[in-house]
Short mmCIF file of C-alpha atoms and ligand atoms in Angstrom, two decimals:
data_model
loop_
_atom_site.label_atom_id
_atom_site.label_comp_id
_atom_site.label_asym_id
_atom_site.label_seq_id
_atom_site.Cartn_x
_atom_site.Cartn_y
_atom_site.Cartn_z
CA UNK S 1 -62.14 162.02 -182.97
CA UNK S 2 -59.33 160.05 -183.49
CA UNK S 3 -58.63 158.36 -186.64
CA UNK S 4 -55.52 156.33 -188.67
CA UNK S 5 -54.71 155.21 -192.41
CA UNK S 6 -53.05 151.96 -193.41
CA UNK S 7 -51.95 151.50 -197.33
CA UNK S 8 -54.77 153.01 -198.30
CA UNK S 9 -57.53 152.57 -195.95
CA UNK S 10 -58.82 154.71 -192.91
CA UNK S 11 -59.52 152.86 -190.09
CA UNK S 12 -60.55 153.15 -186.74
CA UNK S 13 -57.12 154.49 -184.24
CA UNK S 14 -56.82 151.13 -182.36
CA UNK S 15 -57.03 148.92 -185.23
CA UNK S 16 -54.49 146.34 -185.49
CA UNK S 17 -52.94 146.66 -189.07
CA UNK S 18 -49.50 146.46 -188.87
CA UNK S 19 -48.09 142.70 -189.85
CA UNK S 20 -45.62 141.30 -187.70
CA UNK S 21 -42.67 141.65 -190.67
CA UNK S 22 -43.87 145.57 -191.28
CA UNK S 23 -40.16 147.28 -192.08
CA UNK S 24 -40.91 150.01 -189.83
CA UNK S 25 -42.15 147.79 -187.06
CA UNK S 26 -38.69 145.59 -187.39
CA UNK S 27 -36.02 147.47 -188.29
CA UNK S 28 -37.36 151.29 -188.12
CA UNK S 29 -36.91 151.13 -192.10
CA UNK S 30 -38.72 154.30 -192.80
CA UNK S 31 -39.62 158.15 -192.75
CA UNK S 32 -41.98 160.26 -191.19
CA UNK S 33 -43.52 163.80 -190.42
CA UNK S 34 -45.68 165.71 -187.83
CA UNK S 35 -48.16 168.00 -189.43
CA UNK S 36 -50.03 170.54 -186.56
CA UNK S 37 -53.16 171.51 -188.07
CA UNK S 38 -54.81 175.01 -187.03
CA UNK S 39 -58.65 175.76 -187.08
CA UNK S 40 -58.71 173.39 -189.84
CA UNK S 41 -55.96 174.27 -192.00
CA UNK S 42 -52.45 172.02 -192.15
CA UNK S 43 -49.72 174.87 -191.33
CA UNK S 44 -46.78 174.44 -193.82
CA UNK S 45 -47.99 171.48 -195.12
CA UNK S 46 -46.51 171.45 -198.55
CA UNK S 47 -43.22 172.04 -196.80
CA UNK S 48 -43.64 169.42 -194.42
CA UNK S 49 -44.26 166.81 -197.53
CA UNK S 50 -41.54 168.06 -199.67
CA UNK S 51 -39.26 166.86 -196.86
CA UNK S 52 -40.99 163.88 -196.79
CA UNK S 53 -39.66 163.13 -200.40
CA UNK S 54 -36.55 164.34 -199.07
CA UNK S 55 -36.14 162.08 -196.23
CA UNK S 56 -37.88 159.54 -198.31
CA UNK S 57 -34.98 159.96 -201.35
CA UNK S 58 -31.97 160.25 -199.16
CA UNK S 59 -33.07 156.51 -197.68
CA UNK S 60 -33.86 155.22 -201.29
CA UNK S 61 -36.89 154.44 -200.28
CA UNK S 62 -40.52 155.04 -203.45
CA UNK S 63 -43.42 157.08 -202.30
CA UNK S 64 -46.52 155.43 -202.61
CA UNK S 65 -48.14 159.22 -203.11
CA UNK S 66 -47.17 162.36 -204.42
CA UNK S 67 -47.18 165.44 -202.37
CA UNK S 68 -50.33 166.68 -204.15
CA UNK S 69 -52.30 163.22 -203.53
CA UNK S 70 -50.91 162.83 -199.71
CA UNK S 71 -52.51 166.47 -199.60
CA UNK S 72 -55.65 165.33 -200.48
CA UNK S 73 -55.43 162.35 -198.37
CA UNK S 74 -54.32 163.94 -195.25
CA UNK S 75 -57.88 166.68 -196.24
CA UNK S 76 -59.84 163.73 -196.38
CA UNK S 77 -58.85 162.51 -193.11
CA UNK S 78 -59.34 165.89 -190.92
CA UNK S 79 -62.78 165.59 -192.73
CA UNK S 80 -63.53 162.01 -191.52
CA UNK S 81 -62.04 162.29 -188.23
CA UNK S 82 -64.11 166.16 -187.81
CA UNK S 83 -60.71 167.44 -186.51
CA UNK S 84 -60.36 171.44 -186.29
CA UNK S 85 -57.25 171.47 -184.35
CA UNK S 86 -55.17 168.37 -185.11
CA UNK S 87 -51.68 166.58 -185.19
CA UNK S 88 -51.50 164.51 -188.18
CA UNK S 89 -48.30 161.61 -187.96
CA UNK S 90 -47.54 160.43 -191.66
CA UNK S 91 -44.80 157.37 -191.51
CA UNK S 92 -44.00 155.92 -195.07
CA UNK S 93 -41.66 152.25 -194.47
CA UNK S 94 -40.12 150.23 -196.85
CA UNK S 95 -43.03 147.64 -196.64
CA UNK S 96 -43.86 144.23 -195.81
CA UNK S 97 -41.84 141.46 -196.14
CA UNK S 98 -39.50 138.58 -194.41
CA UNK S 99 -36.71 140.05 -192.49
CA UNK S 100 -33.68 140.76 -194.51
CA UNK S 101 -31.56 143.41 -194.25
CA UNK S 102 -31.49 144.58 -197.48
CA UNK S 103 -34.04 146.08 -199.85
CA UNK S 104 -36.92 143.72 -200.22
CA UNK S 105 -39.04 143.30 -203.31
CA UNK S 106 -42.17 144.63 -201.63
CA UNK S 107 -44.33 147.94 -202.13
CA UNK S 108 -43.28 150.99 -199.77
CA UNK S 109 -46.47 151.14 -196.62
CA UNK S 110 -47.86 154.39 -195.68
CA UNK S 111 -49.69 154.92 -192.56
CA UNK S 112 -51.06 157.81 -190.63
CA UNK S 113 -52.78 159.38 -187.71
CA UNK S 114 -54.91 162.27 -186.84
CA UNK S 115 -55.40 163.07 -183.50
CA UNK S 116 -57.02 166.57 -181.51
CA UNK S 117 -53.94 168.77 -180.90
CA UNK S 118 -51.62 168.48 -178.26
CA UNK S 119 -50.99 172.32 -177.75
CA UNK S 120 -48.53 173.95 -174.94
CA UNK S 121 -50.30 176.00 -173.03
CA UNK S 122 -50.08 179.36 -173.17
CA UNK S 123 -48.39 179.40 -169.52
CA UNK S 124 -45.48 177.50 -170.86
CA UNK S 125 -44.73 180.03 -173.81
CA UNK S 126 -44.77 182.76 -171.04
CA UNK S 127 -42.89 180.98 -168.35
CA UNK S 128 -40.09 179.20 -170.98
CA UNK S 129 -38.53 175.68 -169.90
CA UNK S 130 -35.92 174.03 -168.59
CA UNK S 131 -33.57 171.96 -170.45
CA UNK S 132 -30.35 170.34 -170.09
CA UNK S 133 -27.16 169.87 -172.17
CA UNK S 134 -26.76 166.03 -173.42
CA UNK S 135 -23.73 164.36 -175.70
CA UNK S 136 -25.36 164.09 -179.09
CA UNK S 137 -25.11 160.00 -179.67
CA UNK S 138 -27.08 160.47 -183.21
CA UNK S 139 -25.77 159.05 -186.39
CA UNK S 140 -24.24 161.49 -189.02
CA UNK S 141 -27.55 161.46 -191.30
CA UNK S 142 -30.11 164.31 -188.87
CA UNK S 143 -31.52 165.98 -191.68
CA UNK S 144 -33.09 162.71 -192.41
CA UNK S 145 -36.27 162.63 -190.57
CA UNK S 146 -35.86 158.82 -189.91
CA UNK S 147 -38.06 156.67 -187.59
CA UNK S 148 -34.99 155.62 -186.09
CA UNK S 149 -35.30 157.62 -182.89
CA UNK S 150 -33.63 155.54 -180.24
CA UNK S 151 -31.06 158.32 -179.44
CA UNK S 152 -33.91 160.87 -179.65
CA UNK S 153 -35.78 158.80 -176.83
CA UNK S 154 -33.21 158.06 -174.99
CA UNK S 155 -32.17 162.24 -174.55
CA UNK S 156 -35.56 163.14 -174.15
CA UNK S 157 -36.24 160.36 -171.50
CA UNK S 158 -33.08 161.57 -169.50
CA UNK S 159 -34.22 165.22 -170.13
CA UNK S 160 -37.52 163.99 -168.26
CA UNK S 161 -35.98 162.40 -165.72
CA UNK S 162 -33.66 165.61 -164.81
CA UNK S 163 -36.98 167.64 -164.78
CA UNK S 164 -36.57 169.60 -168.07
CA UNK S 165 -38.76 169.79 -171.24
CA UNK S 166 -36.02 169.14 -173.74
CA UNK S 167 -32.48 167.53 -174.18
CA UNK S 168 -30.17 170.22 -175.88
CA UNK S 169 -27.68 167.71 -177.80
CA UNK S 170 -23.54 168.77 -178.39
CA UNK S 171 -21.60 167.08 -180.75
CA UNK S 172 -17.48 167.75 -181.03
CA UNK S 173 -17.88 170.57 -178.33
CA UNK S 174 -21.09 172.50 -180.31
CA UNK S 175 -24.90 173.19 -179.84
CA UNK S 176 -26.69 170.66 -182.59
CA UNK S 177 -30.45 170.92 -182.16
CA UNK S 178 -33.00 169.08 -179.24
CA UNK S 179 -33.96 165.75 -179.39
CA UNK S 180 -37.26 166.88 -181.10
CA UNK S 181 -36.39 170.84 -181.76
CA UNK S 182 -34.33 173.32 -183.28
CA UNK S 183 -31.99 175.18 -180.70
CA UNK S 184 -31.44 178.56 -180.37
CA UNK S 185 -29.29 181.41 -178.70
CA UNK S 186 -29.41 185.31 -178.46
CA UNK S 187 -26.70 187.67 -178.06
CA UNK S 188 -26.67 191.03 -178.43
CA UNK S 189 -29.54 190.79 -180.86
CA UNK S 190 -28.26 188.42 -182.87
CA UNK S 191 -30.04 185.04 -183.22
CA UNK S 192 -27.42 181.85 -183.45
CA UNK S 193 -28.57 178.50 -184.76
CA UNK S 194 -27.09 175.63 -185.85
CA UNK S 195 -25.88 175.57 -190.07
CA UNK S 196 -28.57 173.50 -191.52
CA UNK S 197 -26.24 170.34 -192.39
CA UNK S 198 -26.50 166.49 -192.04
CA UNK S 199 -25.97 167.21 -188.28
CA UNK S 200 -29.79 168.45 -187.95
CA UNK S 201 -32.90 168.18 -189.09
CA UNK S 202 -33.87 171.23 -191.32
CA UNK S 203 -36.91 172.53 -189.06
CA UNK S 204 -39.96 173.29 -190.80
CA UNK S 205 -40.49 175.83 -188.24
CA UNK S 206 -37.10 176.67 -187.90
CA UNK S 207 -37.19 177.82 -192.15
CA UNK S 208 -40.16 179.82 -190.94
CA UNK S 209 -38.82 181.27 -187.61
CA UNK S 210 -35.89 182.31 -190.11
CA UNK S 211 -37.90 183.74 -192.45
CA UNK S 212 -39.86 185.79 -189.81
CA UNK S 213 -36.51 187.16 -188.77
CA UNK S 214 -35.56 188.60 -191.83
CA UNK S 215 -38.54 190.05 -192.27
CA UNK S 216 -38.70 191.72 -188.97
CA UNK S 217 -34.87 192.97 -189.34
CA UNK S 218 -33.37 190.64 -186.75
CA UNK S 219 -30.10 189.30 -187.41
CA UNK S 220 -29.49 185.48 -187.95
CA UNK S 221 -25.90 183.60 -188.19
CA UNK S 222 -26.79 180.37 -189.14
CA UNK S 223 -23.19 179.31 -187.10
CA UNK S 224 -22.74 176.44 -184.38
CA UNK S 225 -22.22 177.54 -180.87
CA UNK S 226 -20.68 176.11 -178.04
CA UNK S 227 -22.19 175.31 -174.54
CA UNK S 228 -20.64 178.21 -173.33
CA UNK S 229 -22.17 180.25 -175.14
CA UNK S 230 -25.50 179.00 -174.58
CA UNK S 231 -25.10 179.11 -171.16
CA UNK S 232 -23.98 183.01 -171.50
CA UNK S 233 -26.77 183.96 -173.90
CA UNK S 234 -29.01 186.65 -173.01
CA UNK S 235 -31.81 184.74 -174.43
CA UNK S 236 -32.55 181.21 -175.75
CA UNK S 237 -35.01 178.93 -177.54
CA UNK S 238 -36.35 176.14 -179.31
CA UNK S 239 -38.73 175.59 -182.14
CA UNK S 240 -41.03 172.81 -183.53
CA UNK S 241 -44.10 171.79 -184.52
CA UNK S 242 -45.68 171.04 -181.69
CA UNK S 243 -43.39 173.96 -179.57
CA UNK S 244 -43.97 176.53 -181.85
CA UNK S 245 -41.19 178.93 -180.68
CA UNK S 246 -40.53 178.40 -176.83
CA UNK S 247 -38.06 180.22 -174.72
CA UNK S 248 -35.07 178.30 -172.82
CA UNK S 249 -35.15 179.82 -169.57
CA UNK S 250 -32.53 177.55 -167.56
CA UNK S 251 -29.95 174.93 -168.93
CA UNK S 252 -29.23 172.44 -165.82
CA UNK S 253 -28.43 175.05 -163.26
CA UNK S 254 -27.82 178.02 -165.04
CA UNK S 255 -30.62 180.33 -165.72
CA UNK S 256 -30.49 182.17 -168.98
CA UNK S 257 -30.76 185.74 -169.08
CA UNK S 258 -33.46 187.14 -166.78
CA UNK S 259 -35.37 183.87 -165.96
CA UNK S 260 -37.92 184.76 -168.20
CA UNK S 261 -38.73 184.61 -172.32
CA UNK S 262 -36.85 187.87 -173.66
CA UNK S 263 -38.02 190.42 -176.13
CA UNK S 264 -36.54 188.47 -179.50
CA UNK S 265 -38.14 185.03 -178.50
CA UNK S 266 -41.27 186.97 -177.54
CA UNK S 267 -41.07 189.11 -180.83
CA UNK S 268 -40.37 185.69 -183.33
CA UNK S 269 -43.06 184.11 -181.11
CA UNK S 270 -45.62 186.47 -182.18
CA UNK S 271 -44.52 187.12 -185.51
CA UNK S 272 -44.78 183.30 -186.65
CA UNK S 273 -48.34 183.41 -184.75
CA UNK S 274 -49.47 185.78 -187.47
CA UNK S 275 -48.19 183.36 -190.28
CA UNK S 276 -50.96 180.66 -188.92
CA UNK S 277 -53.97 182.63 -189.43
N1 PDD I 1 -39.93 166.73 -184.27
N2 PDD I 1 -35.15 168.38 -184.71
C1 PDD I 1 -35.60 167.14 -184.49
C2 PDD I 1 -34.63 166.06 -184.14
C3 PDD I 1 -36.99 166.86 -184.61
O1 PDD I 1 -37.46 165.62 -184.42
C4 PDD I 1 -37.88 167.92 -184.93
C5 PDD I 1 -39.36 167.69 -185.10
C6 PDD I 1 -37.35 169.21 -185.12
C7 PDD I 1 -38.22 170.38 -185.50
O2 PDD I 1 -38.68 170.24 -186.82
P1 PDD I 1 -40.05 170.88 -187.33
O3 PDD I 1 -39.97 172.33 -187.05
O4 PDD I 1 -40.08 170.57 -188.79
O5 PDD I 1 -41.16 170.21 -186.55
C8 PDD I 1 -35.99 169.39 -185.02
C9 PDD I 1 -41.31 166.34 -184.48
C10 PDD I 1 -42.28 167.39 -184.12
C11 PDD I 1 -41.56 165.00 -183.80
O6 PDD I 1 -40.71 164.12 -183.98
O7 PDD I 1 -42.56 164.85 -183.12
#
């Protein structure tokens, strides 16, 4: 089933918790992750929470939990809710209070969902998607993982709209990331992905996709590329999540490398597989 959390109660998913001066409700004055859960067990979670404290510090903002109680908390609610195969939202704000810009004198809110997984299926990672090339309209803090995702929306909305799975965002003339994913192109054998700066977020998956890499021999430069060079790449992808590692197989009109996922998606695909079991 579906279940949620507010400062420190669970509660049933529909509940209505959230006062009308809630930070994140008002301003989007807060932080957040998405944890995908496998047969029970929270992939990466520690790694997903440390950048919680991250995103949390960067925004001055106190954590109501430490990593090692929000991992017991987040236990407790796959228990409750019975979930096996889950997506659990965490979103910590800077609390309730009257609407004032600055910091209030109020205690930090935490609130959560778990909910059944919303996987791809397995079609999609052996077809690849379409996505098109948008002007990244972010502000200059992306490794922040900040509820403040009007631009994000926006992209993905237009992505939608064009008939592709993902907005690929360029900023001064290079590849960034997606509006909700890591980016990704192959040439020659040699994977390029954005350097992981303030201009986006550092992918839990994307660390992992990395690490796979190296293990496995392939190259990485960890270098910006253009659109260009997307558009010329013998192979492309995207990683989250929720997408796991998908393969790019057309940007707008241009279909990337064969049409289909290539061997180096298909081999990272696989190899981060057999770091969820
Ligand atoms: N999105 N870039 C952006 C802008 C993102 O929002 C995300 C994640 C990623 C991939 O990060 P990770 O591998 O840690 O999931 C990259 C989540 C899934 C979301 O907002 O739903």
């Amino acid at each position: 089933m579906t279940l949620a959390f507010f400062n420190g109660e669970f509660l049933p998913i529909d509940s209505l918790v959230i006062p009308i001066d809630e930070r994140g409700h008002q301003f989007g004055d807060g932080v957040y992750e998405v944890i995908k859960v496998y047969d029970g067990k929270p992939f990466l979670m520690r790694e997903h929470l440390v950048r919680l404290e991250n995103s949390a510090k960067a925004i001055r903002l106190e954590m109501p939990y430490t990593v090692e109680q929000l991992e017991e908390l987040i236990g407790e609610g796959l228990t409750r809710a019975d979930l096996r195969d889950a997506q659990v939202y965490v979103q910590i704000t800077r609390g309730i209070a009257v609407r004032l810009h600055a910091f209030p004198d109020a205690s930090p809110s935490i609130s959560m969902t778990l909910r059944p997984a919303k996987s791809l299926s397995e079609e999609t990672f052996n077809t690849g998607v379409k996505v098109t090339l948008l002007e990244d309209e972010r502000w200059l803090n992306c490794y922040i993982k900040s509820l403040n995702l009007l631009a994000n929306i926006l992209a993905k909305q237009t992505a939608s709209d064009r008939g592709c799975f993902e907005a690929v965002l360029v900023r001064d003339g290079y590849v960034t990331e997606g509006s909700s994913t890591n980016a990704y192109a192959v040439k020659d054998g040699v994977v390029y992905t954005h350097p992981a700066n303030k201009r986006i977020l550092h992918g839990i998956t994307r660390a992992a996709v990395l690490q796979v890499a190296a293990e496995a021999g392939i190259e990485v430069r960890e270098e910006a590329f253009t659109p260009e060079f997307l558009l010329s790449a013998d192979e492309a992808f995207i990683t989250s999540t929720t997408s796991e590692v998908l393969a790019i197989t057309q940007v707008d009109d241009t279909v990337i490398g064969t049409g289909r996922p290539g061997p180096v998606v298909n081999q990272l695909h696989a190899k981060f597989r057999e770091l969820i079991v």
